Coordinates of C-alpha atoms and ligand atoms in Angstrom, one line a residue:
M243 CA -2.7 5.1 4.6
T244 CA 0.3 3.1 3.4
A245 CA -1.3 1.0 0.7
S246 CA -0.2 0.5 -2.9
V247 CA -2.4 0.6 -6.0
L248 CA -1.6 -0.6 -9.5
I249 CA -3.5 1.3 -12.2
V250 CA -4.0 -0.4 -15.5
E251 CA -5.4 2.2 -17.9
D252 CA -4.4 3.2 -21.4
E253 CA -6.0 6.7 -21.4
P254 CA -3.4 9.2 -20.0
A255 CA -6.1 11.7 -18.9
I256 CA -7.7 9.0 -16.7
H257 CA -4.6 7.4 -15.3
Q258 CA -3.2 10.8 -14.4
L259 CA -6.4 11.7 -12.6
L260 CA -6.3 8.4 -10.7
K261 CA -2.7 8.7 -9.9
Y262 CA -3.1 12.2 -8.6
N263 CA -6.1 11.3 -6.4
F264 CA -4.7 8.1 -5.0
E265 CA -1.4 9.8 -4.1
A266 CA -3.3 12.7 -2.4
E267 CA -4.9 10.0 -0.2
G268 CA -1.4 8.6 0.7
F269 CA -1.4 5.6 -1.7
R270 CA 1.8 4.6 -3.5
T271 CA 0.8 4.3 -7.2
R272 CA 2.2 2.6 -10.3
V273 CA 0.6 3.0 -13.7
I274 CA 0.8 0.6 -16.7
E275 CA -1.0 1.0 -20.0
S276 CA -1.6 -2.6 -21.1
G277 CA -2.8 -5.9 -19.8
E278 CA 0.4 -7.6 -21.0
E279 CA 2.4 -5.7 -18.4
V280 CA 0.3 -6.8 -15.5
H281 CA 2.1 -10.0 -14.5
A282 CA 5.5 -8.4 -14.6
A283 CA 4.3 -5.5 -12.5
I284 CA 2.7 -7.8 -9.9
A285 CA 5.7 -10.1 -9.8
D286 CA 7.8 -7.0 -9.1
E287 CA 5.6 -6.0 -6.1
T288 CA 2.1 -7.3 -5.2
P289 CA -0.2 -4.2 -5.0
D290 CA -2.9 -4.0 -2.3
L291 CA -5.4 -2.9 -4.9
L292 CA -5.7 -3.2 -8.7
I293 CA -7.7 -0.6 -10.8
L294 CA -8.3 -2.3 -14.1
D295 CA -9.7 -0.7 -17.2
W296 CA -12.0 -3.0 -19.2
M297 CA -11.1 -1.7 -22.6
L298 CA -7.4 -2.0 -23.1
P299 CA -5.3 -2.5 -26.3
G300 CA -4.4 -6.2 -26.6
L301 CA -5.5 -8.2 -23.6
S302 CA -8.8 -6.8 -22.3
G303 CA -9.5 -6.1 -18.6
I304 CA -11.7 -9.1 -18.5
E305 CA -9.0 -11.4 -19.8
V306 CA -6.5 -10.0 -17.3
C307 CA -9.0 -10.5 -14.5
R308 CA -9.6 -14.1 -15.5
L309 CA -5.8 -14.8 -15.7
L310 CA -5.2 -13.2 -12.3
R311 CA -8.0 -15.2 -10.6
A312 CA -6.6 -18.5 -12.1
R313 CA -3.4 -18.0 -10.2
T314 CA -3.1 -18.7 -6.5
E315 CA -1.0 -15.7 -5.7
T316 CA -3.5 -13.3 -7.2
Q317 CA -6.7 -15.2 -6.6
K318 CA -7.8 -12.8 -3.8
L319 CA -6.2 -9.5 -5.1
P320 CA -8.8 -6.8 -4.7
I321 CA -9.8 -5.6 -8.2
I322 CA -11.9 -2.7 -9.2
M323 CA -12.9 -2.7 -12.9
L324 CA -13.5 0.5 -14.9
T325 CA -16.0 0.3 -17.7
A326 CA -17.4 2.8 -20.2
R327 CA -21.1 3.5 -20.2
G328 CA -22.9 1.0 -22.4
E329 CA -20.7 -1.8 -21.2
E330 CA -22.8 -1.7 -18.1
S331 CA -25.1 -4.4 -19.4
E332 CA -21.9 -6.6 -19.3
R333 CA -21.5 -6.1 -15.6
V334 CA -22.7 -9.6 -14.8
R335 CA -20.0 -11.0 -17.1
G336 CA -17.5 -8.8 -15.3
F337 CA -18.4 -10.2 -11.9
A338 CA -18.3 -13.7 -13.3
T339 CA -14.7 -13.0 -14.3
G340 CA -13.9 -12.1 -10.7
A341 CA -13.7 -8.3 -10.3
D342 CA -14.7 -7.3 -6.8
D343 CA -16.3 -4.1 -7.8
Y344 CA -17.2 -2.0 -10.7
V345 CA -17.1 1.7 -11.6
V346 CA -18.7 3.1 -14.7
K347 CA -16.9 5.9 -16.6
P348 CA -17.2 8.9 -16.4
F349 CA -16.9 8.1 -12.7
S350 CA -17.0 10.3 -9.6
V351 CA -13.5 10.4 -8.0
P352 CA -14.9 10.6 -4.4
E353 CA -17.0 7.6 -5.1
L354 CA -14.2 5.6 -6.5
M355 CA -11.9 6.5 -3.6
A356 CA -14.7 5.5 -1.1
R357 CA -15.0 2.1 -2.8
A358 CA -11.3 1.6 -2.9
K359 CA -11.0 2.3 0.8
S360 CA -14.0 0.2 1.8
M361 CA -12.4 -2.7 -0.1
L362 CA -9.1 -2.2 1.7
R363 CA -10.9 -2.0 5.1
R364 CA -11.9 -5.7 4.4
S365 CA -8.7 -6.9 2.7
K366 CA -6.0 -4.9 4.6
P367 CA -7.5 -3.2 7.6
E368 CA -4.0 -2.0 8.9
A369 CA -3.6 0.1 5.7
V370 CA -6.7 2.3 6.5
A371 CA -6.9 2.1 10.3
D372 CA -6.6 5.4 12.2
E373 CA -4.5 3.7 14.8
L374 CA -1.9 1.0 14.8
I375 CA -1.4 -0.6 18.2
R376 CA 1.2 -3.2 19.0
G377 CA 1.9 -4.0 22.6
E378 CA 2.3 -0.7 24.4
I379 CA 3.2 1.2 21.3
K380 CA 0.4 3.2 19.7
L381 CA 0.7 5.1 16.4
D382 CA -2.2 7.5 15.6
R383 CA -2.2 8.3 11.9
A384 CA -4.8 11.2 12.1
K385 CA -3.0 13.0 14.9
R386 CA 0.5 12.0 13.7
R387 CA 1.4 10.9 17.2
V388 CA 3.1 8.0 18.7
S389 CA 3.0 6.9 22.3
R390 CA 4.5 4.1 24.4
G391 CA 2.4 3.4 27.4
V392 CA 1.8 6.9 29.0
R393 CA 4.8 8.4 27.4
D394 CA 4.7 10.5 24.2
V395 CA 7.3 9.5 21.7
N396 CA 8.6 12.4 19.6
L397 CA 9.5 11.2 16.1
S398 CA 10.7 13.1 13.0
P399 CA 8.3 12.8 10.0
T400 CA 10.7 10.2 8.4
E401 CA 10.9 8.1 11.6
F402 CA 7.1 8.3 11.8
R403 CA 6.7 6.9 8.3
L404 CA 9.3 4.3 8.9
L405 CA 7.5 3.1 12.1
E406 CA 4.1 3.2 10.4
Y407 CA 5.4 1.1 7.5
L408 CA 7.0 -1.5 9.7
M409 CA 4.1 -1.7 12.2
Q410 CA 1.7 -2.5 9.4
S411 CA 3.1 -5.9 8.9
P412 CA 4.8 -7.1 12.1
G413 CA 7.3 -9.9 11.5
R414 CA 7.7 -9.0 7.8
V415 CA 11.3 -8.2 7.0
Y416 CA 12.0 -5.4 4.6
S417 CA 15.4 -4.8 2.9
R418 CA 17.0 -1.4 2.9
A419 CA 16.2 -1.0 -0.8
Q420 CA 12.5 -1.8 -0.1
L421 CA 12.4 0.7 2.7
L422 CA 14.1 3.4 0.5
D423 CA 11.4 2.7 -2.1
R424 CA 8.4 2.7 0.2
V425 CA 9.3 5.2 2.9
W426 CA 11.6 7.6 1.1
H427 CA 10.0 7.0 -2.3
N428 CA 13.4 6.5 -3.9
D429 CA 14.6 10.0 -3.1
A430 CA 17.9 10.3 -5.1
E431 CA 19.5 12.1 -2.2
V432 CA 19.5 9.1 0.1
D433 CA 21.3 5.8 0.1
E434 CA 21.0 2.6 2.2
R435 CA 23.1 4.0 5.0
T436 CA 20.4 6.6 5.6
V437 CA 18.0 3.8 6.4
D438 CA 20.4 2.5 9.1
V439 CA 20.7 6.0 10.5
H440 CA 16.9 6.5 10.8
V441 CA 16.3 3.1 12.2
G442 CA 18.9 3.9 14.8
R443 CA 17.2 7.1 15.8
L444 CA 13.7 5.5 15.7
R445 CA 15.0 2.8 18.1
K446 CA 16.5 5.3 20.4
N447 CA 13.3 7.3 20.6
L448 CA 11.2 4.3 21.1
S449 CA 13.3 2.5 23.7
R450 CA 15.6 5.2 25.2
G451 CA 18.1 2.4 25.4
K452 CA 16.3 0.8 28.3
E453 CA 13.0 -0.5 27.2
D454 CA 12.4 -3.5 24.9
D455 CA 13.4 -2.8 21.4
P456 CA 10.5 -3.5 19.0
I457 CA 12.6 -3.3 15.9
R458 CA 14.5 -6.4 14.8
T459 CA 17.6 -6.3 12.6
V460 CA 17.9 -9.3 10.4
R461 CA 21.4 -9.7 9.4
G462 CA 21.9 -9.6 5.6
A463 CA 18.2 -9.0 5.1
G464 CA 16.9 -5.8 6.6
Y465 CA 14.5 -4.7 9.4
A466 CA 11.2 -5.8 10.8
F467 CA 8.8 -4.8 13.5
D468 CA 9.2 -7.7 16.0
E469 CA 6.0 -9.7 15.8
R470 CA 6.7 -11.0 19.4
F471 CA 6.8 -7.4 20.7
G472 CA 4.2 -6.9 23.5
K473 CA 3.3 -10.6 23.6
Ligands
CA588 CA1 -9.3 2.1 -22.1

């Protein structure tokens, strides 16, 4: 799983619970506590999933939802709305505002996680798939193994995560700063040079210097998994 979730919830106990559980499942999480911050957070990076509390100080979850649906960029963003018991009768109104799903507080964490994943299976299947296959390269998330044709490719944990991230969106170019954020989670010990070093090792392990290189270097921009690889 390499999906990102944005949690909008003003109650610390609940957002901590959500953050903990989503991270345990491999999601990257961001938490904000008010509806007013949503646009800036999404402009910063579009999440794969939004968990939106109904009752927020200031703009309510419903208003946030309506605003997001009115904009082209966020029209289809998967949204799960959290509501307190008693607001349940308002469900219909919630659906009318465009939330994709509903979870009533106090909610069961496994149920919420199951719904989040089933939503991602529809909106971003690569994020939850057990295997990513591009050309002759196969990455098995459950077994943490990579193969190229019949050959096993031995990768370090970092190289594995890097390949997994790039393979999820072939053709998409990521800057070194983005890769540091998403693969290294902004570990203070590493700098952009580290990205180059690991990309170099990943390449060497994947191609052994003689097979087609699936990683594309885009000068001045960053790296991508070549969308033409294997075609
Ligand atoms: Ca609340």
